[in-house]
């Protein structure tokens, strides 16, 4: 049976959505059971039961969360959430931002901190893509994805008789 992997994104201009869709496609090639949603489209009552999640989060303007993440963010910041709420979850987080702004990748950094405060475990170091880098955000995205799949396939090997499918 394929391992479930939740892919959630917060995107203002579509870039984080595109990267989340790339994670989804690459996961399908590796036989994961994937679920892709914008953060505000995801049923928050299920979050406490998620075991594997990938977040792709953009920071907009002066450190603001994307519009399609505002409800999720308000819920997650509630002070009455138990610190063990997300203790089942292992997650990876990719932030997308622009280092010419003072609050570079601020939302991704805050989300990373809040998920861990609620008991979730970070699987990989937080990755922060930068539009200002000479090679663009792909300088961070490509190696992060490679590390993500290496880690997940070590923890959840392909089912017997399965191979990684070609994307060609």
mmCIF file with all atom_site columns, C-alpha atoms in Angstrom:
data_model
loop_
_atom_site.group_PDB
_atom_site.id
_atom_site.type_symbol
_atom_site.label_atom_id
_atom_site.label_alt_id
_atom_site.label_comp_id
_atom_site.label_asym_id
_atom_site.label_entity_id
_atom_site.label_seq_id
_atom_site.pdbx_PDB_ins_code
_atom_site.Cartn_x
_atom_site.Cartn_y
_atom_site.Cartn_z
_atom_site.occupancy
_atom_site.B_iso_or_equiv
_atom_site.pdbx_formal_charge
_atom_site.auth_seq_id
_atom_site.auth_comp_id
_atom_site.auth_asym_id
_atom_site.auth_atom_id
_atom_site.pdbx_PDB_model_num
ATOM 1   C CA . UNK A 1 1   ? 0.000  0.000  0.000   1.00 0.00 ? 1   UNK A CA 1
ATOM 2   C CA . UNK A 1 2   ? 1.334  3.435  -0.957  1.00 0.00 ? 2   UNK A CA 1
ATOM 3   C CA . UNK A 1 3   ? 2.374  5.800  1.831   1.00 0.00 ? 3   UNK A CA 1
ATOM 4   C CA . UNK A 1 4   ? 0.140  8.888  2.165   1.00 0.00 ? 4   UNK A CA 1
ATOM 5   C CA . UNK A 1 5   ? 1.892  12.226 1.664   1.00 0.00 ? 5   UNK A CA 1
ATOM 6   C CA . UNK A 1 6   ? 0.043  15.493 2.133   1.00 0.00 ? 6   UNK A CA 1
ATOM 7   C CA . UNK A 1 7   ? 1.284  18.467 0.091   1.00 0.00 ? 7   UNK A CA 1
ATOM 8   C CA . UNK A 1 8   ? -0.030 21.845 1.247   1.00 0.00 ? 8   UNK A CA 1
ATOM 9   C CA . UNK A 1 9   ? 0.790  25.232 -0.230  1.00 0.00 ? 9   UNK A CA 1
ATOM 10  C CA . UNK A 1 10  ? 0.301  28.904 0.444   1.00 0.00 ? 10  UNK A CA 1
ATOM 11  C CA . UNK A 1 11  ? 0.683  30.877 -2.776  1.00 0.00 ? 11  UNK A CA 1
ATOM 12  C CA . UNK A 1 12  ? -0.064 34.443 -3.772  1.00 0.00 ? 12  UNK A CA 1
ATOM 13  C CA . UNK A 1 13  ? 1.203  34.620 -7.366  1.00 0.00 ? 13  UNK A CA 1
ATOM 14  C CA . UNK A 1 14  ? 1.180  30.913 -8.228  1.00 0.00 ? 14  UNK A CA 1
ATOM 15  C CA . UNK A 1 15  ? 4.854  30.059 -7.743  1.00 0.00 ? 15  UNK A CA 1
ATOM 16  C CA . UNK A 1 16  ? 4.369  28.068 -4.525  1.00 0.00 ? 16  UNK A CA 1
ATOM 17  C CA . UNK A 1 17  ? 1.440  26.259 -6.145  1.00 0.00 ? 17  UNK A CA 1
ATOM 18  C CA . UNK A 1 18  ? 3.641  25.311 -9.118  1.00 0.00 ? 18  UNK A CA 1
ATOM 19  C CA . UNK A 1 19  ? 6.344  23.933 -6.806  1.00 0.00 ? 19  UNK A CA 1
ATOM 20  C CA . UNK A 1 20  ? 3.732  22.025 -4.766  1.00 0.00 ? 20  UNK A CA 1
ATOM 21  C CA . UNK A 1 21  ? 2.404  20.526 -8.008  1.00 0.00 ? 21  UNK A CA 1
ATOM 22  C CA . UNK A 1 22  ? 5.961  19.497 -8.862  1.00 0.00 ? 22  UNK A CA 1
ATOM 23  C CA . UNK A 1 23  ? 6.253  17.747 -5.467  1.00 0.00 ? 23  UNK A CA 1
ATOM 24  C CA . UNK A 1 24  ? 2.929  16.032 -6.200  1.00 0.00 ? 24  UNK A CA 1
ATOM 25  C CA . UNK A 1 25  ? 4.081  14.852 -9.660  1.00 0.00 ? 25  UNK A CA 1
ATOM 26  C CA . UNK A 1 26  ? 7.446  13.620 -8.368  1.00 0.00 ? 26  UNK A CA 1
ATOM 27  C CA . UNK A 1 27  ? 5.708  11.814 -5.516  1.00 0.00 ? 27  UNK A CA 1
ATOM 28  C CA . UNK A 1 28  ? 3.359  10.063 -7.941  1.00 0.00 ? 28  UNK A CA 1
ATOM 29  C CA . UNK A 1 29  ? 6.397  8.800  -9.864  1.00 0.00 ? 29  UNK A CA 1
ATOM 30  C CA . UNK A 1 30  ? 7.640  7.328  -6.577  1.00 0.00 ? 30  UNK A CA 1
ATOM 31  C CA . UNK A 1 31  ? 4.315  5.600  -5.815  1.00 0.00 ? 31  UNK A CA 1
ATOM 32  C CA . UNK A 1 32  ? 3.235  7.775  -2.878  1.00 0.00 ? 32  UNK A CA 1
ATOM 33  C CA . UNK A 1 33  ? -0.478 8.360  -2.269  1.00 0.00 ? 33  UNK A CA 1
ATOM 34  C CA . UNK A 1 34  ? -0.518 12.135 -2.607  1.00 0.00 ? 34  UNK A CA 1
ATOM 35  C CA . UNK A 1 35  ? -3.035 14.753 -1.605  1.00 0.00 ? 35  UNK A CA 1
ATOM 36  C CA . UNK A 1 36  ? -2.454 18.314 -2.853  1.00 0.00 ? 36  UNK A CA 1
ATOM 37  C CA . UNK A 1 37  ? -4.329 21.295 -1.407  1.00 0.00 ? 37  UNK A CA 1
ATOM 38  C CA . UNK A 1 38  ? -4.055 25.016 -0.860  1.00 0.00 ? 38  UNK A CA 1
ATOM 39  C CA . UNK A 1 39  ? -3.862 25.543 2.896   1.00 0.00 ? 39  UNK A CA 1
ATOM 40  C CA . UNK A 1 40  ? -7.304 27.142 3.137   1.00 0.00 ? 40  UNK A CA 1
ATOM 41  C CA . UNK A 1 41  ? -8.871 24.293 1.111   1.00 0.00 ? 41  UNK A CA 1
ATOM 42  C CA . UNK A 1 42  ? -7.598 21.651 3.516   1.00 0.00 ? 42  UNK A CA 1
ATOM 43  C CA . UNK A 1 43  ? -9.952 20.298 6.213   1.00 0.00 ? 43  UNK A CA 1
ATOM 44  C CA . UNK A 1 44  ? -8.125 21.323 9.392   1.00 0.00 ? 44  UNK A CA 1
ATOM 45  C CA . UNK A 1 45  ? -9.892 18.673 11.465  1.00 0.00 ? 45  UNK A CA 1
ATOM 46  C CA . UNK A 1 46  ? -7.705 16.091 9.679   1.00 0.00 ? 46  UNK A CA 1
ATOM 47  C CA . UNK A 1 47  ? -4.395 17.785 10.464  1.00 0.00 ? 47  UNK A CA 1
ATOM 48  C CA . UNK A 1 48  ? -3.882 15.982 13.782  1.00 0.00 ? 48  UNK A CA 1
ATOM 49  C CA . UNK A 1 49  ? -3.950 12.631 11.963  1.00 0.00 ? 49  UNK A CA 1
ATOM 50  C CA . UNK A 1 50  ? -1.436 13.465 9.243   1.00 0.00 ? 50  UNK A CA 1
ATOM 51  C CA . UNK A 1 51  ? 1.876  11.617 9.470   1.00 0.00 ? 51  UNK A CA 1
ATOM 52  C CA . UNK A 1 52  ? 3.751  13.021 6.460   1.00 0.00 ? 52  UNK A CA 1
ATOM 53  C CA . UNK A 1 53  ? 3.371  16.530 5.085   1.00 0.00 ? 53  UNK A CA 1
ATOM 54  C CA . UNK A 1 54  ? 5.221  18.863 2.770   1.00 0.00 ? 54  UNK A CA 1
ATOM 55  C CA . UNK A 1 55  ? 4.514  22.589 2.986   1.00 0.00 ? 55  UNK A CA 1
ATOM 56  C CA . UNK A 1 56  ? 5.427  25.027 0.197   1.00 0.00 ? 56  UNK A CA 1
ATOM 57  C CA . UNK A 1 57  ? 4.908  28.547 1.481   1.00 0.00 ? 57  UNK A CA 1
ATOM 58  C CA . UNK A 1 58  ? 5.386  31.956 -0.116  1.00 0.00 ? 58  UNK A CA 1
ATOM 59  C CA . UNK A 1 59  ? 5.908  35.164 1.797   1.00 0.00 ? 59  UNK A CA 1
ATOM 60  C CA . UNK A 1 60  ? 4.263  38.198 0.187   1.00 0.00 ? 60  UNK A CA 1
ATOM 61  C CA . UNK A 1 61  ? 4.775  41.922 0.589   1.00 0.00 ? 61  UNK A CA 1
ATOM 62  C CA . UNK A 1 62  ? 6.368  42.863 3.893   1.00 0.00 ? 62  UNK A CA 1
ATOM 63  C CA . UNK A 1 63  ? 6.240  39.436 5.543   1.00 0.00 ? 63  UNK A CA 1
ATOM 64  C CA . UNK A 1 64  ? 2.574  38.622 4.939   1.00 0.00 ? 64  UNK A CA 1
ATOM 65  C CA . UNK A 1 65  ? 1.027  35.195 4.443   1.00 0.00 ? 65  UNK A CA 1
ATOM 66  C CA . UNK A 1 66  ? -0.644 34.464 1.089   1.00 0.00 ? 66  UNK A CA 1
ATOM 67  C CA . UNK A 1 67  ? -4.401 34.990 0.831   1.00 0.00 ? 67  UNK A CA 1
ATOM 68  C CA . UNK A 1 68  ? -5.033 31.243 0.431   1.00 0.00 ? 68  UNK A CA 1
ATOM 69  C CA . UNK A 1 69  ? -3.429 30.571 3.801   1.00 0.00 ? 69  UNK A CA 1
ATOM 70  C CA . UNK A 1 70  ? -5.086 33.139 6.070   1.00 0.00 ? 70  UNK A CA 1
ATOM 71  C CA . UNK A 1 71  ? -7.746 30.856 7.633   1.00 0.00 ? 71  UNK A CA 1
ATOM 72  C CA . UNK A 1 72  ? -5.225 28.049 8.180   1.00 0.00 ? 72  UNK A CA 1
ATOM 73  C CA . UNK A 1 73  ? -2.839 30.512 9.802   1.00 0.00 ? 73  UNK A CA 1
ATOM 74  C CA . UNK A 1 74  ? -5.489 31.955 12.137  1.00 0.00 ? 74  UNK A CA 1
ATOM 75  C CA . UNK A 1 75  ? -6.384 28.426 13.255  1.00 0.00 ? 75  UNK A CA 1
ATOM 76  C CA . UNK A 1 76  ? -2.773 27.359 13.790  1.00 0.00 ? 76  UNK A CA 1
ATOM 77  C CA . UNK A 1 77  ? -1.988 30.447 15.867  1.00 0.00 ? 77  UNK A CA 1
ATOM 78  C CA . UNK A 1 78  ? -4.764 29.773 18.383  1.00 0.00 ? 78  UNK A CA 1
ATOM 79  C CA . UNK A 1 79  ? -3.279 29.776 21.864  1.00 0.00 ? 79  UNK A CA 1
ATOM 80  C CA . UNK A 1 80  ? -5.516 26.966 23.123  1.00 0.00 ? 80  UNK A CA 1
ATOM 81  C CA . UNK A 1 81  ? -4.078 24.309 20.796  1.00 0.00 ? 81  UNK A CA 1
ATOM 82  C CA . UNK A 1 82  ? -2.318 21.573 22.812  1.00 0.00 ? 82  UNK A CA 1
ATOM 83  C CA . UNK A 1 83  ? 1.446  21.382 22.330  1.00 0.00 ? 83  UNK A CA 1
ATOM 84  C CA . UNK A 1 84  ? 1.054  17.749 21.298  1.00 0.00 ? 84  UNK A CA 1
ATOM 85  C CA . UNK A 1 85  ? -1.582 18.450 18.618  1.00 0.00 ? 85  UNK A CA 1
ATOM 86  C CA . UNK A 1 86  ? 0.690  17.512 15.718  1.00 0.00 ? 86  UNK A CA 1
ATOM 87  C CA . UNK A 1 87  ? 2.868  14.916 17.431  1.00 0.00 ? 87  UNK A CA 1
ATOM 88  C CA . UNK A 1 88  ? 2.128  12.337 14.687  1.00 0.00 ? 88  UNK A CA 1
ATOM 89  C CA . UNK A 1 89  ? 3.345  14.643 11.913  1.00 0.00 ? 89  UNK A CA 1
ATOM 90  C CA . UNK A 1 90  ? 6.736  14.608 10.212  1.00 0.00 ? 90  UNK A CA 1
ATOM 91  C CA . UNK A 1 91  ? 7.087  17.502 7.808   1.00 0.00 ? 91  UNK A CA 1
ATOM 92  C CA . UNK A 1 92  ? 9.328  19.253 5.321   1.00 0.00 ? 92  UNK A CA 1
ATOM 93  C CA . UNK A 1 93  ? 8.958  22.934 4.560   1.00 0.00 ? 93  UNK A CA 1
ATOM 94  C CA . UNK A 1 94  ? 10.069 24.996 1.594   1.00 0.00 ? 94  UNK A CA 1
ATOM 95  C CA . UNK A 1 95  ? 9.766  28.758 1.831   1.00 0.00 ? 95  UNK A CA 1
ATOM 96  C CA . UNK A 1 96  ? 9.738  31.050 -1.190  1.00 0.00 ? 96  UNK A CA 1
ATOM 97  C CA . UNK A 1 97  ? 10.672 34.681 -0.813  1.00 0.00 ? 97  UNK A CA 1
ATOM 98  C CA . UNK A 1 98  ? 12.758 37.629 -1.880  1.00 0.00 ? 98  UNK A CA 1
ATOM 99  C CA . UNK A 1 99  ? 15.782 38.637 0.184   1.00 0.00 ? 99  UNK A CA 1
ATOM 100 C CA . UNK A 1 100 ? 15.437 42.268 -0.903  1.00 0.00 ? 100 UNK A CA 1
ATOM 101 C CA . UNK A 1 101 ? 12.627 42.477 1.684   1.00 0.00 ? 101 UNK A CA 1
ATOM 102 C CA . UNK A 1 102 ? 13.375 42.850 5.394   1.00 0.00 ? 102 UNK A CA 1
ATOM 103 C CA . UNK A 1 103 ? 11.111 39.932 6.327   1.00 0.00 ? 103 UNK A CA 1
ATOM 104 C CA . UNK A 1 104 ? 12.633 37.413 3.912   1.00 0.00 ? 104 UNK A CA 1
ATOM 105 C CA . UNK A 1 105 ? 10.688 34.121 4.059   1.00 0.00 ? 105 UNK A CA 1
ATOM 106 C CA . UNK A 1 106 ? 9.082  35.296 7.297   1.00 0.00 ? 106 UNK A CA 1
ATOM 107 C CA . UNK A 1 107 ? 5.914  33.196 6.917   1.00 0.00 ? 107 UNK A CA 1
ATOM 108 C CA . UNK A 1 108 ? 7.843  29.970 6.272   1.00 0.00 ? 108 UNK A CA 1
ATOM 109 C CA . UNK A 1 109 ? 10.061 30.632 9.293   1.00 0.00 ? 109 UNK A CA 1
ATOM 110 C CA . UNK A 1 110 ? 7.037  31.292 11.521  1.00 0.00 ? 110 UNK A CA 1
ATOM 111 C CA . UNK A 1 111 ? 5.177  28.244 10.227  1.00 0.00 ? 111 UNK A CA 1
ATOM 112 C CA . UNK A 1 112 ? 8.224  26.059 10.846  1.00 0.00 ? 112 UNK A CA 1
ATOM 113 C CA . UNK A 1 113 ? 8.422  27.305 14.426  1.00 0.00 ? 113 UNK A CA 1
ATOM 114 C CA . UNK A 1 114 ? 4.680  26.929 15.056  1.00 0.00 ? 114 UNK A CA 1
ATOM 115 C CA . UNK A 1 115 ? 4.444  23.386 13.663  1.00 0.00 ? 115 UNK A CA 1
ATOM 116 C CA . UNK A 1 116 ? 7.276  22.331 15.965  1.00 0.00 ? 116 UNK A CA 1
ATOM 117 C CA . UNK A 1 117 ? 5.634  24.091 18.931  1.00 0.00 ? 117 UNK A CA 1
ATOM 118 C CA . UNK A 1 118 ? 2.597  21.899 18.262  1.00 0.00 ? 118 UNK A CA 1
ATOM 119 C CA . UNK A 1 119 ? 4.696  18.719 18.334  1.00 0.00 ? 119 UNK A CA 1
ATOM 120 C CA . UNK A 1 120 ? 5.434  18.137 14.643  1.00 0.00 ? 120 UNK A CA 1
ATOM 121 C CA . UNK A 1 121 ? 8.923  16.916 13.687  1.00 0.00 ? 121 UNK A CA 1
ATOM 122 C CA . UNK A 1 122 ? 10.960 18.560 10.931  1.00 0.00 ? 122 UNK A CA 1
ATOM 123 C CA . UNK A 1 123 ? 12.401 15.902 8.577   1.00 0.00 ? 123 UNK A CA 1
ATOM 124 C CA . UNK A 1 124 ? 14.811 18.156 6.668   1.00 0.00 ? 124 UNK A CA 1
ATOM 125 C CA . UNK A 1 125 ? 16.337 21.533 7.422   1.00 0.00 ? 125 UNK A CA 1
ATOM 126 C CA . UNK A 1 126 ? 14.030 24.392 6.491   1.00 0.00 ? 126 UNK A CA 1
ATOM 127 C CA . UNK A 1 127 ? 14.711 25.424 2.867   1.00 0.00 ? 127 UNK A CA 1
ATOM 128 C CA . UNK A 1 128 ? 14.412 29.089 1.907   1.00 0.00 ? 128 UNK A CA 1
ATOM 129 C CA . UNK A 1 129 ? 14.262 29.859 -1.811  1.00 0.00 ? 129 UNK A CA 1
ATOM 130 C CA . UNK A 1 130 ? 15.300 33.359 -2.834  1.00 0.00 ? 130 UNK A CA 1
ATOM 131 C CA . UNK A 1 131 ? 14.148 35.201 -5.963  1.00 0.00 ? 131 UNK A CA 1
ATOM 132 C CA . UNK A 1 132 ? 17.249 37.404 -5.671  1.00 0.00 ? 132 UNK A CA 1
ATOM 133 C CA . UNK A 1 133 ? 19.778 34.568 -5.909  1.00 0.00 ? 133 UNK A CA 1
ATOM 134 C CA . UNK A 1 134 ? 21.762 34.568 -9.167  1.00 0.00 ? 134 UNK A CA 1
ATOM 135 C CA . UNK A 1 135 ? 20.258 31.168 -10.027 1.00 0.00 ? 135 UNK A CA 1
ATOM 136 C CA . UNK A 1 136 ? 16.838 32.025 -8.614  1.00 0.00 ? 136 UNK A CA 1
ATOM 137 C CA . UNK A 1 137 ? 14.905 29.944 -6.094  1.00 0.00 ? 137 UNK A CA 1
ATOM 138 C CA . UNK A 1 138 ? 15.749 26.742 -8.011  1.00 0.00 ? 138 UNK A CA 1
ATOM 139 C CA . UNK A 1 139 ? 19.216 26.957 -6.440  1.00 0.00 ? 139 UNK A CA 1
ATOM 140 C CA . UNK A 1 140 ? 17.502 25.857 -3.210  1.00 0.00 ? 140 UNK A CA 1
ATOM 141 C CA . UNK A 1 141 ? 14.460 24.009 -4.570  1.00 0.00 ? 141 UNK A CA 1
ATOM 142 C CA . UNK A 1 142 ? 16.239 21.382 -6.688  1.00 0.00 ? 142 UNK A CA 1
ATOM 143 C CA . UNK A 1 143 ? 18.648 20.088 -4.013  1.00 0.00 ? 143 UNK A CA 1
ATOM 144 C CA . UNK A 1 144 ? 15.889 20.242 -1.378  1.00 0.00 ? 144 UNK A CA 1
ATOM 145 C CA . UNK A 1 145 ? 13.623 18.043 -3.508  1.00 0.00 ? 145 UNK A CA 1
ATOM 146 C CA . UNK A 1 146 ? 16.476 15.600 -4.084  1.00 0.00 ? 146 UNK A CA 1
ATOM 147 C CA . UNK A 1 147 ? 17.074 15.387 -0.318  1.00 0.00 ? 147 UNK A CA 1
ATOM 148 C CA . UNK A 1 148 ? 13.344 15.003 0.344   1.00 0.00 ? 148 UNK A CA 1
ATOM 149 C CA . UNK A 1 149 ? 12.930 12.031 -1.996  1.00 0.00 ? 149 UNK A CA 1
ATOM 150 C CA . UNK A 1 150 ? 16.160 10.389 -0.795  1.00 0.00 ? 150 UNK A CA 1
ATOM 151 C CA . UNK A 1 151 ? 14.931 10.622 2.792   1.00 0.00 ? 151 UNK A CA 1
ATOM 152 C CA . UNK A 1 152 ? 11.391 9.459  2.087   1.00 0.00 ? 152 UNK A CA 1
ATOM 153 C CA . UNK A 1 153 ? 12.499 6.517  -0.032  1.00 0.00 ? 153 UNK A CA 1
ATOM 154 C CA . UNK A 1 154 ? 14.911 5.401  2.709   1.00 0.00 ? 154 UNK A CA 1
ATOM 155 C CA . UNK A 1 155 ? 12.114 5.560  5.279   1.00 0.00 ? 155 UNK A CA 1
ATOM 156 C CA . UNK A 1 156 ? 9.409  4.181  2.969   1.00 0.00 ? 156 UNK A CA 1
ATOM 157 C CA . UNK A 1 157 ? 11.020 1.978  0.309   1.00 0.00 ? 157 UNK A CA 1
ATOM 158 C CA . UNK A 1 158 ? 9.193  1.327  -2.925  1.00 0.00 ? 158 UNK A CA 1
ATOM 159 C CA . UNK A 1 159 ? 6.807  -1.617 -2.797  1.00 0.00 ? 159 UNK A CA 1
ATOM 160 C CA . UNK A 1 160 ? 8.240  -4.924 -4.067  1.00 0.00 ? 160 UNK A CA 1
ATOM 161 C CA . UNK A 1 161 ? 8.361  -4.982 -7.854  1.00 0.00 ? 161 UNK A CA 1
ATOM 162 C CA . UNK A 1 162 ? 7.959  -1.212 -8.212  1.00 0.00 ? 162 UNK A CA 1
ATOM 163 C CA . UNK A 1 163 ? 10.426 1.243  -9.700  1.00 0.00 ? 163 UNK A CA 1
ATOM 164 C CA . UNK A 1 164 ? 10.479 5.009  -9.855  1.00 0.00 ? 164 UNK A CA 1
ATOM 165 C CA . UNK A 1 165 ? 8.484  5.875  -12.956 1.00 0.00 ? 165 UNK A CA 1
ATOM 166 C CA . UNK A 1 166 ? 9.958  8.038  -15.689 1.00 0.00 ? 166 UNK A CA 1
ATOM 167 C CA . UNK A 1 167 ? 8.549  11.537 -16.156 1.00 0.00 ? 167 UNK A CA 1
ATOM 168 C CA . UNK A 1 168 ? 9.253  11.399 -19.856 1.00 0.00 ? 168 UNK A CA 1
#
